[in-house]
mmCIF file of C-alpha atoms in Angstrom:
data_model
loop_
_atom_site.group_PDB
_atom_site.id
_atom_site.type_symbol
_atom_site.label_atom_id
_atom_site.label_comp_id
_atom_site.label_asym_id
_atom_site.label_seq_id
_atom_site.Cartn_x
_atom_site.Cartn_y
_atom_site.Cartn_z
ATOM 1 C CA MET A 111 -69.965 -66.376 47.620
ATOM 2 C CA LYS A 112 -70.620 -63.150 46.274
ATOM 3 C CA MET A 113 -74.093 -62.670 44.771
ATOM 4 C CA ILE A 114 -74.380 -59.409 42.566
ATOM 5 C CA VAL A 115 -77.608 -57.905 41.170
ATOM 6 C CA ARG A 116 -77.786 -55.339 38.765
ATOM 7 C CA HIS A 117 -81.228 -53.517 39.526
ATOM 8 C CA LYS A 118 -83.171 -49.905 39.449
ATOM 9 C CA GLY A 119 -84.814 -48.773 42.531
ATOM 10 C CA ARG A 120 -84.891 -50.261 46.201
ATOM 11 C CA PHE A 121 -85.726 -53.440 47.222
ATOM 12 C CA ASN A 122 -86.171 -55.747 50.268
ATOM 13 C CA ILE A 123 -86.167 -59.342 49.498
ATOM 14 C CA GLN A 124 -85.150 -62.860 51.188
ATOM 15 C CA VAL A 125 -82.334 -64.867 49.819
ATOM 16 C CA MET A 126 -82.852 -68.855 50.486
ATOM 17 C CA VAL A 127 -79.740 -70.784 49.864
ATOM 18 C CA ASN A 128 -80.251 -74.628 49.268
ATOM 19 C CA ASP A 129 -83.824 -74.373 50.700
ATOM 20 C CA LYS A 130 -81.952 -74.143 54.178
ATOM 21 C CA TYR A 131 -80.522 -70.865 54.945
ATOM 22 C CA LYS A 132 -82.258 -67.492 54.767
ATOM 23 C CA LYS A 133 -80.811 -64.038 54.699
ATOM 24 C CA MET A 134 -82.653 -60.588 54.322
ATOM 25 C CA TRP A 135 -81.481 -58.270 51.556
ATOM 26 C CA LYS A 136 -82.581 -54.624 52.095
ATOM 27 C CA GLU A 137 -80.935 -52.078 49.292
ATOM 28 C CA ASP A 138 -81.770 -48.458 50.323
ATOM 29 C CA ARG A 139 -79.663 -46.890 47.614
ATOM 30 C CA GLY A 140 -80.690 -46.389 44.075
ATOM 31 C CA SER A 141 -82.999 -44.741 41.855
ATOM 32 C CA GLU A 142 -85.942 -45.611 39.556
ATOM 33 C CA ASN A 143 -84.283 -44.156 36.774
ATOM 34 C CA VAL A 144 -80.864 -45.428 37.281
ATOM 35 C CA TRP A 145 -79.192 -48.979 37.323
ATOM 36 C CA THR A 146 -77.274 -49.789 40.251
ATOM 37 C CA GLU A 147 -75.461 -52.939 41.345
ATOM 38 C CA ALA A 148 -75.666 -54.412 44.850
ATOM 39 C CA ILE A 149 -73.547 -57.191 46.476
ATOM 40 C CA LEU A 150 -74.755 -59.764 48.938
ATOM 41 C CA ASP A 151 -72.096 -61.964 50.918
ATOM 42 C CA ILE A 152 -73.565 -65.521 50.963
ATOM 43 C CA PRO A 153 -71.492 -67.498 54.120
ATOM 44 C CA ALA A 154 -68.873 -70.235 52.780
ATOM 45 C CA GLU A 155 -70.259 -72.829 55.089
ATOM 46 C CA TRP A 156 -73.840 -72.244 53.501
ATOM 47 C CA ILE A 157 -72.351 -73.887 50.063
ATOM 48 C CA THR A 158 -72.260 -77.502 50.857
ATOM 49 C CA THR A 159 -72.691 -79.364 47.594
ATOM 50 C CA GLU A 160 -71.053 -78.959 44.261
ATOM 51 C CA ARG A 161 -74.438 -77.222 42.888
ATOM 52 C CA THR A 162 -76.191 -74.479 44.687
ATOM 53 C CA ARG A 163 -79.767 -73.440 44.669
ATOM 54 C CA ILE A 164 -80.986 -69.837 45.212
ATOM 55 C CA ASN A 165 -84.523 -68.847 45.838
ATOM 56 C CA ILE A 166 -85.444 -65.153 45.975
ATOM 57 C CA LEU A 167 -88.558 -63.855 47.576
ATOM 58 C CA THR A 168 -89.898 -60.202 47.612
ATOM 59 C CA MET A 169 -90.925 -59.114 50.884
ATOM 60 C CA GLU A 170 -92.450 -55.656 49.935
ATOM 61 C CA LYS A 171 -95.241 -54.831 47.562
ATOM 62 C CA ALA A 172 -92.772 -52.253 45.656
ATOM 63 C CA GLU A 173 -91.677 -53.613 42.490
ATOM 64 C CA TYR A 174 -88.334 -55.735 42.299
ATOM 65 C CA PHE A 175 -86.705 -54.618 39.108
ATOM 66 C CA PRO A 176 -83.456 -56.904 38.404
ATOM 67 C CA ALA A 177 -81.662 -57.098 35.334
ATOM 68 C CA HIS A 178 -79.593 -59.756 35.928
ATOM 69 C CA TYR A 179 -77.452 -61.751 38.578
ATOM 70 C CA TRP A 180 -73.811 -63.126 38.810
ATOM 71 C CA PHE A 181 -71.996 -64.940 41.055
ATOM 72 C CA TYR A 182 -68.444 -65.845 41.815
ATOM 73 C CA GLN A 183 -66.512 -67.413 44.692
ATOM 74 C CA ARG A 184 -62.862 -68.074 45.300
#
């Protein structure tokens, strides 16, 4: 599965999938003034049910400013 976020600035977050699997996602490119899109690969073996639960936790005090997310898988 691909998780895409449109954001401003840099971020460091933890993505938790189905309350079981964790993945750190750090994005160093980007600017506070420009929208950027970043892509995270979520391993297929983490998608074990018809519905997938995604939790996001910010890891730094810096502001995380996402506009929206979208997901796709083949």
